[in-house]
XYZ file of C-alpha atoms in Angstrom:
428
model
C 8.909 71.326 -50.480
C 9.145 71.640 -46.797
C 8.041 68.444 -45.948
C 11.167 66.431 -47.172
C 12.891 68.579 -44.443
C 10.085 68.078 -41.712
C 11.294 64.175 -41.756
C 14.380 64.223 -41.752
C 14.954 66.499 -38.690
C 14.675 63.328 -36.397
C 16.981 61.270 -38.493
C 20.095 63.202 -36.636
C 18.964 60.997 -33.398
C 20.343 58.068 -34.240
C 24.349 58.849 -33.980
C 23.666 59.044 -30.335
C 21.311 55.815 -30.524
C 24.052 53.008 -30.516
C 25.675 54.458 -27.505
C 23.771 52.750 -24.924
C 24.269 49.431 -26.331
C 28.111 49.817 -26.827
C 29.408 46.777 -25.084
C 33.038 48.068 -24.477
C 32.327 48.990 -20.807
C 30.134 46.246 -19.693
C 32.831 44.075 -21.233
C 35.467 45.562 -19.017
C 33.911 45.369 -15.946
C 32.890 41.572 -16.266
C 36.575 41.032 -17.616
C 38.216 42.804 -14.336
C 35.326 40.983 -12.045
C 35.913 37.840 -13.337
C 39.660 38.395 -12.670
C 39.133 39.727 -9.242
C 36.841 37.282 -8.433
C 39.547 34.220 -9.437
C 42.460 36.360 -7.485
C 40.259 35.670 -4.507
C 39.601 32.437 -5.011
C 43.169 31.631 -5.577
C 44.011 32.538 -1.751
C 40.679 30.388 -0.347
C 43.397 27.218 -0.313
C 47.219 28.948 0.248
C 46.755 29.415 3.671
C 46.121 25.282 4.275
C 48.301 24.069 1.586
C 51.355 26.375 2.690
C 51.518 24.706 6.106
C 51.821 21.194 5.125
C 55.197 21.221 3.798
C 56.769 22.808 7.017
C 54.348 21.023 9.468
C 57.160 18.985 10.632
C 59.226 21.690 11.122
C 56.163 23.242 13.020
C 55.850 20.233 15.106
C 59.517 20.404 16.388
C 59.825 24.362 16.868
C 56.314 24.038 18.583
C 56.887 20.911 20.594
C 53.154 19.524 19.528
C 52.682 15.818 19.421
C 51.320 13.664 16.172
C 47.945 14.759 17.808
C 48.616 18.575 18.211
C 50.243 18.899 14.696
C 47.104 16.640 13.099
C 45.144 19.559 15.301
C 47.331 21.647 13.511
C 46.109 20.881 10.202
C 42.237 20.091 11.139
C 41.681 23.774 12.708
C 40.793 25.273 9.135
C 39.042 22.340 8.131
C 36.774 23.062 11.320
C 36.506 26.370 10.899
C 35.022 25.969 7.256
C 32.399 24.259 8.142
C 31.380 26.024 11.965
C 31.881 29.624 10.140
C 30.024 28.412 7.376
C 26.896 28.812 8.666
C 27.911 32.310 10.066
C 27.810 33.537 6.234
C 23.963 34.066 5.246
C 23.389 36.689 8.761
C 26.707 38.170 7.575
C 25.762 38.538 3.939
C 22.601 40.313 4.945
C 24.282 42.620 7.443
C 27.202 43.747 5.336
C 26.024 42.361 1.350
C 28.303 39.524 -0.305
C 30.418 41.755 -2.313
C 31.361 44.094 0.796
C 31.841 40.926 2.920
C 34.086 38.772 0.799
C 36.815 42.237 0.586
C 36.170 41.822 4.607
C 36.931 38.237 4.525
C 39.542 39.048 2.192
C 41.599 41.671 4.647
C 40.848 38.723 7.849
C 42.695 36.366 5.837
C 45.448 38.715 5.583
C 45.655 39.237 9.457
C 45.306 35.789 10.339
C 48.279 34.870 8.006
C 50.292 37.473 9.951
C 49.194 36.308 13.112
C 50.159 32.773 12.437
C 53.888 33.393 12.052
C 54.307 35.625 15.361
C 56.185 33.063 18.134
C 54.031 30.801 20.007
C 51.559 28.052 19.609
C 48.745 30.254 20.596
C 49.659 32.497 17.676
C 50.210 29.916 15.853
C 46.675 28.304 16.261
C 44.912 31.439 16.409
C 46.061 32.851 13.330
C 45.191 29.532 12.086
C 41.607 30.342 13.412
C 41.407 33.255 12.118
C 42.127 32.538 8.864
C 40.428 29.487 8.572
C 37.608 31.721 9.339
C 37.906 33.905 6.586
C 38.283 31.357 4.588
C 34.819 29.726 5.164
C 32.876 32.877 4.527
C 34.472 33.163 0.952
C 33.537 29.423 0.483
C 29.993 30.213 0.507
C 30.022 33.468 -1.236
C 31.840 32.049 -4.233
C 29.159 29.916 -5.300
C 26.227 32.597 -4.947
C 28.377 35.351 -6.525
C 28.656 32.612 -9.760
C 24.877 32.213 -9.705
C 24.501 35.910 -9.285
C 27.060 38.346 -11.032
C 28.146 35.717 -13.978
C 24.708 33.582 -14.713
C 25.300 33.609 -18.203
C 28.865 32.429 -17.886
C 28.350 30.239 -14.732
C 30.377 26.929 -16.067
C 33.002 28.909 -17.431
C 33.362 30.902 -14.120
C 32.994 27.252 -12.261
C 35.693 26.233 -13.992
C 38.040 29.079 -13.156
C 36.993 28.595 -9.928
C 37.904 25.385 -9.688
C 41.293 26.365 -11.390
C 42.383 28.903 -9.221
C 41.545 26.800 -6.221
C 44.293 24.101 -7.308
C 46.254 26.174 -8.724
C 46.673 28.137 -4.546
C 47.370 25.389 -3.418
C 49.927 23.724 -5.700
C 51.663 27.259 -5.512
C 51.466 27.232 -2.025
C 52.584 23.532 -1.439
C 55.702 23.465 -4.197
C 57.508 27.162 -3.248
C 57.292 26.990 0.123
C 60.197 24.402 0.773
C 62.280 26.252 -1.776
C 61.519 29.465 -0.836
C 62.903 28.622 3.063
C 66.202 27.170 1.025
C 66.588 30.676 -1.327
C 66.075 33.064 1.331
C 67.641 31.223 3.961
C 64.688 31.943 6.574
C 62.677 29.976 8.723
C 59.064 28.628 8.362
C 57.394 31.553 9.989
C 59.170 33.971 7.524
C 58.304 32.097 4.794
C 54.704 31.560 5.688
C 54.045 35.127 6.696
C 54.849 36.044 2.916
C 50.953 34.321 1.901
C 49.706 37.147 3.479
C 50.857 39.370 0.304
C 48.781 37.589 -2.623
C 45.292 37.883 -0.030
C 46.264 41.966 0.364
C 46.541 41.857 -2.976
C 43.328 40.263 -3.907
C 41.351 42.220 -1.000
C 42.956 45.644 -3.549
C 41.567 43.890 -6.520
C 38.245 43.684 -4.858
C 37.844 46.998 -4.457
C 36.504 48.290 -7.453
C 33.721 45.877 -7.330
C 32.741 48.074 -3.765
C 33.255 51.113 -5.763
C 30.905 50.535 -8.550
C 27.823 53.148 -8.930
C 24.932 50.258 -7.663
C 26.781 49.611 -4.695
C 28.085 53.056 -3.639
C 24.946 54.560 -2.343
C 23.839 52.927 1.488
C 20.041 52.207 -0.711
C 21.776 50.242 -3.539
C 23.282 48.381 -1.299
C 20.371 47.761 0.908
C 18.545 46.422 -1.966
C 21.964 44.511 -2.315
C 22.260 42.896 0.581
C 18.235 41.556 0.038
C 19.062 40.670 -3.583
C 21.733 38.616 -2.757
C 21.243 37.778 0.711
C 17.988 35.910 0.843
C 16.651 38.372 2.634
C 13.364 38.004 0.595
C 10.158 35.587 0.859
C 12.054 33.877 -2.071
C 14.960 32.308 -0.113
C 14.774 29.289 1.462
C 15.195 28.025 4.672
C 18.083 26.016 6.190
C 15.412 24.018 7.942
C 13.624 23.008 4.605
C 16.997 21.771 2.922
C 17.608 19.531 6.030
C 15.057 17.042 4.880
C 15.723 17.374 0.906
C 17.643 14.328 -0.188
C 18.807 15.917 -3.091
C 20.649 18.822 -0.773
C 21.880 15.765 1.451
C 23.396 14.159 -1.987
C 25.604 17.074 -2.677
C 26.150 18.028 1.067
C 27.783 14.307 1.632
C 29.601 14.276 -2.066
C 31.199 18.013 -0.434
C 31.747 16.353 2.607
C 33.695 13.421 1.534
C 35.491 14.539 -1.142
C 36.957 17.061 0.984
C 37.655 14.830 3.341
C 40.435 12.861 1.045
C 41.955 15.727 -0.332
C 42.526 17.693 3.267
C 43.704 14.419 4.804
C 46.222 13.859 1.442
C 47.520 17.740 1.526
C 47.943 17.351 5.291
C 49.653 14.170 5.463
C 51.074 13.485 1.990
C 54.220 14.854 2.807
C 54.696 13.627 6.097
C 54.081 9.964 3.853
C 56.506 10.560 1.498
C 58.862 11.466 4.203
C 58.412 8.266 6.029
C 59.038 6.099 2.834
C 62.971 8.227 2.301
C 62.014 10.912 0.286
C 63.423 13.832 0.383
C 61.551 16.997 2.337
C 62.026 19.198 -0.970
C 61.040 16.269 -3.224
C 57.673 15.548 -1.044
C 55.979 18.882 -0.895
C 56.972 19.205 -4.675
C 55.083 15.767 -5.222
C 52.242 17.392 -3.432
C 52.268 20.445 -5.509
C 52.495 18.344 -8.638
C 49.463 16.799 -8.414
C 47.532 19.485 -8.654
C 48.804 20.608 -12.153
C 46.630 17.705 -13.550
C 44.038 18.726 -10.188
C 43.922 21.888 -12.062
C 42.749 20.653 -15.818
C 40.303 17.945 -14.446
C 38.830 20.839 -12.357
C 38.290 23.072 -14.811
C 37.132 20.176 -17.167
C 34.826 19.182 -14.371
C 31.644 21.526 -15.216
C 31.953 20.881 -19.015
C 32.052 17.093 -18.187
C 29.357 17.600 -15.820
C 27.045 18.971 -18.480
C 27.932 16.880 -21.193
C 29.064 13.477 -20.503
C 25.971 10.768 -19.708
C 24.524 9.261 -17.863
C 25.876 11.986 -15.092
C 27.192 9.621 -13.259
C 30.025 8.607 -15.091
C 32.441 11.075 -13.810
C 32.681 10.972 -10.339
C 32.557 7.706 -11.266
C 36.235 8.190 -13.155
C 37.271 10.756 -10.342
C 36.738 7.920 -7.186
C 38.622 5.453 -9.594
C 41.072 7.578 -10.143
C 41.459 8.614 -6.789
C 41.755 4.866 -5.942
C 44.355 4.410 -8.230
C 46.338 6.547 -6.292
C 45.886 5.442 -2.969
C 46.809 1.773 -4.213
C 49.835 2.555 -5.312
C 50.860 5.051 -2.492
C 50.001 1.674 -0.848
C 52.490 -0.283 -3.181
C 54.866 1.683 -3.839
C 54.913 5.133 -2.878
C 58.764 6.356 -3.751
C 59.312 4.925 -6.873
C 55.792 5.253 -8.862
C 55.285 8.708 -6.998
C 54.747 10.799 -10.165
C 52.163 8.396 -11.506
C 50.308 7.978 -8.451
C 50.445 11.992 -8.163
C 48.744 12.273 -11.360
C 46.094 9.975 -11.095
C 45.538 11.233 -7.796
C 45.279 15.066 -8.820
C 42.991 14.121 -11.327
C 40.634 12.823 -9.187
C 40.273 15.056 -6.715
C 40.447 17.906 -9.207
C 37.675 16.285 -10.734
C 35.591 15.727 -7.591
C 35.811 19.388 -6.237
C 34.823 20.977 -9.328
C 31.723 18.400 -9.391
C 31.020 19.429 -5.682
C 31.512 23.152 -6.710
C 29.253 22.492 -9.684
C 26.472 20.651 -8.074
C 26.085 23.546 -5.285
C 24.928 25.870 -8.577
C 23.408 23.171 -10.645
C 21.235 21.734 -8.236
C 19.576 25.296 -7.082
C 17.359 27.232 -9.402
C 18.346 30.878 -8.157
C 20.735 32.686 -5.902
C 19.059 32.498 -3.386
C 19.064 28.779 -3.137
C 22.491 28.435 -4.312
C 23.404 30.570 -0.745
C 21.526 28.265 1.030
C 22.368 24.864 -0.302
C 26.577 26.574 -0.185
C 26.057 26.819 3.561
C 24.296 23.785 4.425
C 26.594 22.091 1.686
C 30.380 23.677 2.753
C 28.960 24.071 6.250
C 28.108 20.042 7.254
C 30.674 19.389 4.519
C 33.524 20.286 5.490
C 32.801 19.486 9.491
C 32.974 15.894 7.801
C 36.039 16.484 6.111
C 37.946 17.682 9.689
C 38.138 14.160 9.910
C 40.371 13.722 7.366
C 43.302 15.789 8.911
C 43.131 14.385 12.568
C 41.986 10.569 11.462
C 44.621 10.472 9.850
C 47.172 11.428 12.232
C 45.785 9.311 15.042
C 45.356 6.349 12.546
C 49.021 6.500 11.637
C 50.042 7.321 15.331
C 47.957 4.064 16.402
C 49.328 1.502 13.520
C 52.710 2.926 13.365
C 52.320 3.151 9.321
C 50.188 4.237 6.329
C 48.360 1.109 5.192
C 45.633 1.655 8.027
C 44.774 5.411 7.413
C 45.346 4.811 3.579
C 42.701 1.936 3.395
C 40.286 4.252 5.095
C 40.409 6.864 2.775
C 39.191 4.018 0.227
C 36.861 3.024 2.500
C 35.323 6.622 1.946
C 35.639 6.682 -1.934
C 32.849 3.900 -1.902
C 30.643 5.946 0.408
C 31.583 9.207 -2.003
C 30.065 7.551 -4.696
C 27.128 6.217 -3.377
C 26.512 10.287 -2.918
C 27.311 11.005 -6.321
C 23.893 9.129 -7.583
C 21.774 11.163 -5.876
C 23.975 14.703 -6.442
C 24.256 14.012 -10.121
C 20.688 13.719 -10.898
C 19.236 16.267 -12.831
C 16.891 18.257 -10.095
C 16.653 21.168 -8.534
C 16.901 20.877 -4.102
C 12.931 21.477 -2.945
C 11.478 20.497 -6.133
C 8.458 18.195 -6.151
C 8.995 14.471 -6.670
C-alpha cells in the first residue's frame, strides 16, 4: 500500500525540469545581440560615405588642392588597413566585446573632432575615426564566427546589409539635410556622431552580461576570443598560404573600386552637369540594390556552383557600370547606379563571407580578418588618391575610369583561388 506512494514522491520534480531548457531568454539575448551587433556595423561606413557629398565644399572652405581633398578621402582607407593589424594585441588586452564599445565611443569623438575649424581637425578627426573604424572591421568577422556560429550566413548577410545601408544613408541625407536646416557641412557632418553614441549604448548590455562581468570571465574571454591560445595562428604562417592571399587580394581590390566610386562619384557626376543634390542621391541609390546583392551574397555563396560564378556576375556587373559612366554618365545614371550597386554589394559580402568561410574557427577567422582587412584595404587607399591624381593628370574620367576596369580583371583572377572550397593552412 505504501509503495504506490514511495514512487511517486519524485514525480513532483519535473514541473521545475523544463525550466532550464526554456528558450525565451536565450532567444532574447541573441535577438538584442544580433541587433546591437548590426547598429554597429551600420556606423563602420557613415563616417566615409558622409564626406563625399560635401568634399567639394570641403575643398573650397579648406583651400586643399585635387591632391589634398583625394588625401582627404584616402586617410580612412589608410587607416583601415595600418590599424588593422593593431586589433589582435588589442583584443587580447581589452577582449573583442569590450573593445568594439571602445572603438565604438572613438568613432564618436573623431566625428566630433572632424567638424571643429581647421584642416588639422579636419584630418585628424578623420584619423581618428578611420581608426576606430578598422578595429571594428576585424572584430565583426570573429564576433560572427564566435557569438552567432549557428546563424553565421544569416548574420553575414545583415552584416553586409547594414554596411550599405550606412553608407547610402550617409551619402543621400547629407546634401538635403545642409538644404533643411540651412547649416553648413561641418554642422551637418558632426550630426553622424549621434547614430555611433547610439550604437556604443546598444553595446552595452553585451559588457554587462554575467560571463563577462567578473575580471576572470573575461580573462578567459579575452583568450577565447583573442587567440591567445596554442590554437591561433600566426600572422607569419598566413603570409605564405595562397588561399589567405586569394581572399586578402579579392578584399583588397574590391575595396579598392567601391572607395574610389564613393569618393569620386559625385565629384563625376558633377563634372558631366548634374546637379550637387542629384549626384550624392545617385550615390546613395546605388546602394539600395548594394544592399539586396549583399545580403544575397552568402546565400549565393553557398549555393550557386561552381563558386565561381558570382563574383563572376558581381565584376560584370561592376563593368557594366563603369562602361556606361564611360558613355553616358547623365542620362543612363540610374541604370548604371544599379548595376553598379549590385556589384559591389555583391563583392563585399563575398569578401566578408570568404574571411569566415575560409577559416575553420575563431581563431583563424581573427587572423585571416587582419591579414585580410589589414593588406586589403592598404590596397584599396589607392583607389581614393589614384583617382584624384588620374583625373587631375588627364583632365577627365575616361583615364581613372578605365583603370578601375583594369582592376576588375585582376579581382577576378583572386576570386578563383578565394572561392575554392578550403580552409587557409590546410594541407594540399
Amino acid at each position: 500500500m505504501n509503495s504506490p506512494v514511495t514512487h511517486q514522491a519524485p514525480a513532483a520534480r519535473p514541473s521545475a525540469s523544463p525550466q532550464p531548457s526554456l528558450p525565451g531568454p536565450a532567444g532574447v539575448r541573441t535577438v538584442q545581440a544580433a541587433f546591437a551587433f548590426s547598429l554597429a556595423a551600420l556606423n563602420l561606413r557613415i563616417a566615409v560615405a558622409s564626406l563625399s557629398p560635401v568634399l567639394k565644399e570641403v575643398q573650397r572652405d579648406e583651400h586643399l588642392s585635387s591632391f589634398g581633398a583625394g588625401a582627404l578621402s584616402t586617410v580612412p582607407v589608410v587607416c583601415f588597413g595600418a590599424f588593422a593589424f593593431l586589433a589582435p594585441r588589442l583584443t587580447r588586452r581589452f577582449g573583442p566585446h569590450h573593445l568594439l564599445w571602445y572603438a565604438l565611443l572613438a568613432l564618436t569623438g573623431g566625428i566630433v573632432l572632424r567638424s571643429v575649424p581647421g584642416v588639422l581637425a579636419l584630418f585628424g578627426g578623420t584619423l581618428i575615426a578611420g581608426a576606430a573604424i578598422a578595429v571594428g572591421n576585424v572584430l565583426m568577422p570573429q564576433l560572427i564566427k564566435h557569438d552567432f556560429a549557428g546563424r553565421a550566413g544569416l548574420m553575414l548577410g545583415c552584416y553586409s546589409l547594414a554596411l550599405s545601408g550606412g553608407a547610402a544613408l550617409a551619402a543621400g541625407v547629407v546634401v538635403p539635410l545642409e538644404s533643411a536646416t540651412g547649416w553648413g557641412w561641418r554642422q551637418v557632418l558632426a550630426l553622424w556622431a549621434i547614430p555611433s553614441l547610439i550604437a556604443a549604448l546598444a553595446w552595452l548590455p553585451e559588457l554587462l552580461a554575467p560571463e563577462r562581468r567578473s575580471p576572470n570571465r573575461r580573462r578567459q574571454e579575452r583568450v577565447k576570443q583573442g587567440g591567445a591560445d596554442t590554437a591561433a595562428p600566426t600572422l607569419r604562417a598566413l603570409w605564405r598560404d595562397r588561399t589567405a592571399w586569394a581572399v586578402t587580394l579579392y578584399m583588397g581590390l574590391q575595396s579598392l573600386g567601391y572607395y574610389a566610386i564613393l569618393s569620386w562619384l559625385p565629384t563625376l557626376l558633377q563634372d558631366h552637369g548634374m546637379s550637387d543634390s542629384q549626384a550624392g542621391w545617385m550615390l546613395s541609390f546605388s546602394s539600395f540594390p548594394g544592399m539586396a546583392a549583399s545580403f544575397a551574397a552568402p546565400w549565393l555563396q553557398q549555393r550557386l556552383r561552381p563558386a565561381f560564378v558570382t563574383p563572376l556576375a558581381a565584376a560584370l556587373l561592376c563593368a557594366t557600370g563603369y562602361v556606361g559612366l564611360l558613355m553616358s554618365p547623365v542620362s543612363g545614371a540610374y541604370l548604371w547606379m544599379t548595376a553598379l550597386g549590385l556589384g559591389q554589394g555583391l563583392a563585399i559580402g563575398l569578401a566578408l563571407g570568404y574571411i569566415v568561410a575560409r577559416s575553420p574557427d575563431a581563431h583563424h577567422t581573427g587572423r585571416l580578418s587582419t591579414m585580410a582587412q589589414g593588406v586589403g584595404y592598404l590596397i584599396a587607399c589607392l583607389g581614393p588618391l589614384g583617382l584624384g591624381l588620374l583625373h587631375s593628370a588627364s583632365g577627365g574620367w575616361s583615364l581613372p575610369v578605365a583603370v578601375l576596369l583594369a582592376v576588375l580583371v585582376a579581382q577576378t583572377a583572386a576570386a578563383f583561388g578565394a572561392s575554392r572550397d578550403r580552409h587557409v593552412l590546410a594541407p594540399s
